[in-house]
Short mmCIF file of C-alpha atoms in Angstrom, two decimals:
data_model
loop_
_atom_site.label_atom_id
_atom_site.label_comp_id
_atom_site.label_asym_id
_atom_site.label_seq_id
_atom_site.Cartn_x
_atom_site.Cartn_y
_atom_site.Cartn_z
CA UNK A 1 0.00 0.00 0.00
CA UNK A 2 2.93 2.04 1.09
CA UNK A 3 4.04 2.13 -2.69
CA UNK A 4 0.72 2.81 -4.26
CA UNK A 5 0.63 5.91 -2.13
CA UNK A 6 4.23 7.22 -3.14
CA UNK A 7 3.37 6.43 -6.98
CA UNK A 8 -0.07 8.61 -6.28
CA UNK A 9 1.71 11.30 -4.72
CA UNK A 10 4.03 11.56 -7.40
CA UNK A 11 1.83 11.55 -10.25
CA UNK A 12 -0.39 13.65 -8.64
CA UNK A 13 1.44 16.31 -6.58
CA UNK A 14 5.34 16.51 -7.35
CA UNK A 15 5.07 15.79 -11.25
CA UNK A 16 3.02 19.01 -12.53
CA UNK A 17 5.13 20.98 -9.85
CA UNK A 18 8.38 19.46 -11.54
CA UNK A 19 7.48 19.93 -14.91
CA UNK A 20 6.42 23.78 -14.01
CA UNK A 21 10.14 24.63 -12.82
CA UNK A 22 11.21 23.28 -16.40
CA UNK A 23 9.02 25.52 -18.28
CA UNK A 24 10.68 28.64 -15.45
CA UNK A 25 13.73 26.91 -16.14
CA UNK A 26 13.46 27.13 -19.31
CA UNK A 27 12.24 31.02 -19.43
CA UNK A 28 15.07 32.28 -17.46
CA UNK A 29 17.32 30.58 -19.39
CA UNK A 30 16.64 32.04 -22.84
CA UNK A 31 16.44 35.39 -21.24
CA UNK A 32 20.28 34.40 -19.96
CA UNK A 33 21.33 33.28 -23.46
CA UNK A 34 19.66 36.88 -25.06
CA UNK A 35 21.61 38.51 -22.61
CA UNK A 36 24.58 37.06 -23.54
CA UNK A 37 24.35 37.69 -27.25
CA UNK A 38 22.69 34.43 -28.10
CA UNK A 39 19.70 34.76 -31.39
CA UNK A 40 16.95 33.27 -28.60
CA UNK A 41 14.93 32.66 -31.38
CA UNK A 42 16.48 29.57 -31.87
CA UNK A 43 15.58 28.17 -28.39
CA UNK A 44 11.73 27.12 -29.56
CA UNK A 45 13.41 25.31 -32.85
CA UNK A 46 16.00 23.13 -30.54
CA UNK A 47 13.22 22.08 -28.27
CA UNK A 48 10.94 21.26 -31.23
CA UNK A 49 14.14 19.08 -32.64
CA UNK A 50 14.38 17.47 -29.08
CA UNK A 51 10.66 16.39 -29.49
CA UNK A 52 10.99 15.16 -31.94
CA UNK A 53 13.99 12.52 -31.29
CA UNK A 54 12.45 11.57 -28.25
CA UNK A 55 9.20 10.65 -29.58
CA UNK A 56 6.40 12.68 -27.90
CA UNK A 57 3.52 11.11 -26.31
CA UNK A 58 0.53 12.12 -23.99
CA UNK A 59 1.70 9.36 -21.60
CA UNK A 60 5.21 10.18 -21.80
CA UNK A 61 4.50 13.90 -20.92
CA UNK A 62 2.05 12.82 -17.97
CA UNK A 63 4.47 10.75 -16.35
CA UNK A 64 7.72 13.00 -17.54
CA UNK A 65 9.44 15.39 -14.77
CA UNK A 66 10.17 17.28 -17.78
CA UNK A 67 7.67 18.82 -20.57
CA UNK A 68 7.14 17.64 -23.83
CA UNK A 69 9.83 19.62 -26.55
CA UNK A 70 6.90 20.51 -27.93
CA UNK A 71 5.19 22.40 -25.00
CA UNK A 72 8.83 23.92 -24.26
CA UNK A 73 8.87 25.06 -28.26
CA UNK A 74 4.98 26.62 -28.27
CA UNK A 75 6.02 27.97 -24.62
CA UNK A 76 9.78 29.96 -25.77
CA UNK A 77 7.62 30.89 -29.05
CA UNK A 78 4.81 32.98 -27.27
CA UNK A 79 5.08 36.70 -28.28
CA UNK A 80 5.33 37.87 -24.48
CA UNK A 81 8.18 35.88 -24.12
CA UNK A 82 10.07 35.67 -27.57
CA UNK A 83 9.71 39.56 -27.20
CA UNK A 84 11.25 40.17 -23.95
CA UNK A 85 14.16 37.83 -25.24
CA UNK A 86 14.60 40.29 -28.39
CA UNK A 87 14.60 42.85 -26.57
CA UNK A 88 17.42 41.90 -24.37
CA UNK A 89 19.24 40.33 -27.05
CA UNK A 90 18.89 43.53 -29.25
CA UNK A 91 20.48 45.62 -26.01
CA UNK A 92 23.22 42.91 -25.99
CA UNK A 93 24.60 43.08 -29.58
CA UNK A 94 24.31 46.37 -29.34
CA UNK A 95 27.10 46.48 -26.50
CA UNK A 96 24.24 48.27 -24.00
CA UNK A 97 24.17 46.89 -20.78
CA UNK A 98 21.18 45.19 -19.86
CA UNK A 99 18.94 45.80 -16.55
CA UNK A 100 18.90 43.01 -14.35
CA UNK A 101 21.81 40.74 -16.34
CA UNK A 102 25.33 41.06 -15.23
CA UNK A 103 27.63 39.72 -17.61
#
């Protein structure tokens, strides 16, 4: 019984939170790589590759601690997001420090 409860409270309770520090994770992480002069509109196409040779599946991303490359890709891609990366990758090339960033 012991185990039934650990695999519950996995699925259940840790798993979405996991998976929801990835997609942070993965946020902060092409606002880093803008910053440091980095195109981070190539982020959404690596995680779309990365999809694809894992071989995405509803059951795979239920029980993944990780999201589908596919989620990560339509996440990086939304205009909120893929704009503040511009923007701070724009500042970068352009040799103007960025607020927030230290490089």
């Amino acid at each position: 019984m012991p185990d039934l409860v650990n695999t519950m409270s996995n699925l259940l309770l840790k798993l979405p939170f996991s998976r929801r520090m990835e997609i942070e994770a993965d946020y902060i992480g092409v606002l880093l790589m803008a910053s440091a002069g980095y195109d981070p509109r190539v982020a959404p196409k690596v995680f779309e590759k990365l999809g694809q040779v894992s071989g995405d599946s509803a059951l795979r991303d239920y029980l993944s601690t990780h999201p589908s490359g596919k989620r990560r890709s339509k996440l990086l891609s939304e205009a909120s997001v893929m704009q503040e990366a511009i923007s701070i990758y724009r500042e970068a090339i352009a040799g103007r420090e960025v607020d927030g960033f230290f490089l």
